[in-house]
XYZ file of C-alpha atoms in Angstrom:
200
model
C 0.000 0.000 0.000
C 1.266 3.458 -1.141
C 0.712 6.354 1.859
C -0.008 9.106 -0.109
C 0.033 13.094 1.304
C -1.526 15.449 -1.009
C -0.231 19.109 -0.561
C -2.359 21.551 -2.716
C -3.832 25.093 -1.573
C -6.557 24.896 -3.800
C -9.536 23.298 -1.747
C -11.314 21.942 -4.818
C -8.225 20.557 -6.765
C -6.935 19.424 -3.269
C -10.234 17.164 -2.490
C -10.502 15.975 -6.239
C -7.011 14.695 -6.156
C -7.752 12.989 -2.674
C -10.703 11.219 -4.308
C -8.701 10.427 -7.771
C -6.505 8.870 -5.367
C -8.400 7.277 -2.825
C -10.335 5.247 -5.452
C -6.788 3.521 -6.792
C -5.852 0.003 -6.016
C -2.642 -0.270 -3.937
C -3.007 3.520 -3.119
C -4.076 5.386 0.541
C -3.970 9.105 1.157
C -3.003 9.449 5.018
C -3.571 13.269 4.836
C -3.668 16.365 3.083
C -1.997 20.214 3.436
C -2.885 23.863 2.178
C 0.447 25.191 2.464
C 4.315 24.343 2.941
C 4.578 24.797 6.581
C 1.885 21.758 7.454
C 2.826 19.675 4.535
C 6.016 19.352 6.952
C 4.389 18.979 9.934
C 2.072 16.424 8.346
C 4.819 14.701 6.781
C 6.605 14.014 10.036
C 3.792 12.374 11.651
C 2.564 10.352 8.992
C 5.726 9.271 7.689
C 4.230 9.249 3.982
C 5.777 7.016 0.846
C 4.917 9.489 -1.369
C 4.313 13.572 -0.932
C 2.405 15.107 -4.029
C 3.424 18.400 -4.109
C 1.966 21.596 -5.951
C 5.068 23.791 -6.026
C 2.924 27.066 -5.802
C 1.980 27.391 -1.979
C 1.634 30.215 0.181
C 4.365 31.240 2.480
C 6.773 28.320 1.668
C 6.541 27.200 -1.886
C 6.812 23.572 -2.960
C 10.648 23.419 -3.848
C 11.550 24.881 -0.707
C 9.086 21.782 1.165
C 10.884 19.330 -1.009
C 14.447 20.644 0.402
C 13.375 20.278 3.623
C 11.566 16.523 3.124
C 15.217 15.416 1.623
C 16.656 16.327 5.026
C 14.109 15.332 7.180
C 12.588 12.597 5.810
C 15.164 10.900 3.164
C 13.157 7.812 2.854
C 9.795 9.749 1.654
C 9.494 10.306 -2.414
C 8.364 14.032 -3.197
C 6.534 13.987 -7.071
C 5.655 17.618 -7.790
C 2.234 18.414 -9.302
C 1.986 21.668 -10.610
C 0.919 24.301 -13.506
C 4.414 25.848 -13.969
C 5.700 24.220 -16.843
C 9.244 26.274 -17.168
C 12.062 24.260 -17.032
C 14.047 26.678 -14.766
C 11.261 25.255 -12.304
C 11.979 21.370 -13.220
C 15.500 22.272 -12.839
C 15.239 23.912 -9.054
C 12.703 21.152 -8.369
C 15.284 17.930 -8.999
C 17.739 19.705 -7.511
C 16.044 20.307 -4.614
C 15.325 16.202 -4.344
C 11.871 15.792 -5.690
C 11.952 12.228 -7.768
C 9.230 13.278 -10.330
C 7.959 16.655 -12.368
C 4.367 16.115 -13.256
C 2.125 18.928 -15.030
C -1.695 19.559 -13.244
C -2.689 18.516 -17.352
C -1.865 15.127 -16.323
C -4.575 12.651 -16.795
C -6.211 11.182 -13.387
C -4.292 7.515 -14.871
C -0.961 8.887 -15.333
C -0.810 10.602 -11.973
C -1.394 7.242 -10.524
C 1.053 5.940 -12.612
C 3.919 8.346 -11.447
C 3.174 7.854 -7.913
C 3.964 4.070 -8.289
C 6.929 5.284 -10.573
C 8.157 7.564 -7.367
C 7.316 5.450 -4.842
C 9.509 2.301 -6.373
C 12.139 4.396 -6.513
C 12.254 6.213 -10.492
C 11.955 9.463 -11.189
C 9.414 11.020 -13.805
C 9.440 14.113 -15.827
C 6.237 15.241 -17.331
C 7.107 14.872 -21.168
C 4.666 18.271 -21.987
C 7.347 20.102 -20.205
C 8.487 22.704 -22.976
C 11.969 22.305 -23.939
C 12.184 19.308 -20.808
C 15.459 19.971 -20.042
C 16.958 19.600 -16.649
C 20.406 21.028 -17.183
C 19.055 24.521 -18.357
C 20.793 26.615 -15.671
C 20.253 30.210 -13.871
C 23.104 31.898 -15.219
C 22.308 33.881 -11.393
C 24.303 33.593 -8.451
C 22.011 32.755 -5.405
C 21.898 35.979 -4.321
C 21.773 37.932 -7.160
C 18.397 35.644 -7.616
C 17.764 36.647 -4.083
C 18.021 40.637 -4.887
C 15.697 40.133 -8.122
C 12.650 38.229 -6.557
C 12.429 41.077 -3.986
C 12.834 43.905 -6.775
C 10.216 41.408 -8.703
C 7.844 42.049 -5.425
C 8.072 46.140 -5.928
C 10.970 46.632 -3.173
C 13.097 49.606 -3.988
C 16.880 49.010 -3.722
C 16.841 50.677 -0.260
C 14.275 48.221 0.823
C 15.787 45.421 -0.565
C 19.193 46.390 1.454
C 17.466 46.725 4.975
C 15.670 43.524 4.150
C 18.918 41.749 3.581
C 21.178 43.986 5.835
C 23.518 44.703 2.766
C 24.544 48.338 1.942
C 22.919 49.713 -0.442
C 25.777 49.903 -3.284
C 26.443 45.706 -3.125
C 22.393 45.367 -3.593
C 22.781 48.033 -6.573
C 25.856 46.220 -8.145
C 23.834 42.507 -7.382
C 20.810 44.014 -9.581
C 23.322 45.287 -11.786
C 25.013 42.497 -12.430
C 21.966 40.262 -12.853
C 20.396 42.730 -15.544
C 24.021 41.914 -17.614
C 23.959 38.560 -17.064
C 20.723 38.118 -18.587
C 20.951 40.166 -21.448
C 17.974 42.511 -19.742
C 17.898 45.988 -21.223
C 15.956 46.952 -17.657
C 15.622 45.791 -14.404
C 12.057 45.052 -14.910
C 13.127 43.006 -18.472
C 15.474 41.183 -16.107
C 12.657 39.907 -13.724
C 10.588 39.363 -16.966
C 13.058 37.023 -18.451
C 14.075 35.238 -14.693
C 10.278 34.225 -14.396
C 9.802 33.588 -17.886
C 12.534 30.697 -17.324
C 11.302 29.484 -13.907
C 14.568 31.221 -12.293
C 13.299 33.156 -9.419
């Protein structure tokens, strides 16, 4: 038997995947979450085979759950479920430790089938993923990626230095550099062309 936990914040998508599920042979969902910070707590005291995991979540989004279930809880499969079909997301999402990359335009038959993929031990990519490549990687440092997604959010430089306790120059030349690396004619091209490739 395959201990599923479904982690989705929409309610409705959330319950129809917990009755897709329920009704599969070899297959039992032991619980459910509507954001990162339960899907961990839930994890830990269900001990799960096999975490379905929507990458989109309030707070703490999916890849940064699927971190933390690597450390915490090796033994437990994570096979991401989600709409984002960029492969700067599939990328951050294997590296992270989730086993599988499946899009929400899955049908009901081959979710089941990458569960049982995950949970003996493969990995599955969703082959709709455009371009499906793994290795495409941020030419961004982690913090220059860091210094974007809060410029992405609306924070000014100045902001984004008291957020980070940097000065303000090393945030400027960060931003700077990340607009150059990307071949960005703007800082707001820049963020455009980071989220376009799943990257922030």
């Amino acid at each position: 038997m395959i201990k599923v936990l479904v982690v989705e914040d929409h309610a409705v998508v959330r319950s129809g995947l917990v009755a897709l599920l329920s009704s599969e042979l070899g297959m039992q969902v032991v619980g459910q979450a509507a954001d990162g910070e339960a899907a961990l707590v839930e994890a830990e005291r269900l001990r799960p085979d096999v975490v379905l995991l929507d990458i989109d979540l309030p707070a703490m989004d999916g890849i940064a759950v699927a971190a933390a279930l690597a450390e915490q809880l090796p033994e437990c499969r994570v096979l991401m479920l989600t709409a984002l079909d960029r492969p700067g997301h599939l990328s951050r999402a294997m590296s992270a430790g989730a086993s599988g990359y499946l899009l929400k335009s899955a049908t009901p038959t081959e979710t089941a089938d990458a569960i049982r993929r995950v949970a003996a031990g493969g990995r599955v990519i969703d082959p709709r993923m455009r371009g499906g490549r793994v290795d495409e990687v941020s030419p961004l440092t982690e913090r220059e990626a860091e210094v974007l997604r809060l410029a992405s959010s609306g924070a000014h430089a100045r902001e984004i230095a008291a957020d980070l306790f940097l000065s303000l120059g090393t945030v400027r030349n960060r931003l700077s550099s990340a607009v150059g690396k990307l071949h960005a004619r703007t800082l707001v091209d820049a963020v455009r062309i980071a989220e376009g490739h799943g990257w922030l």
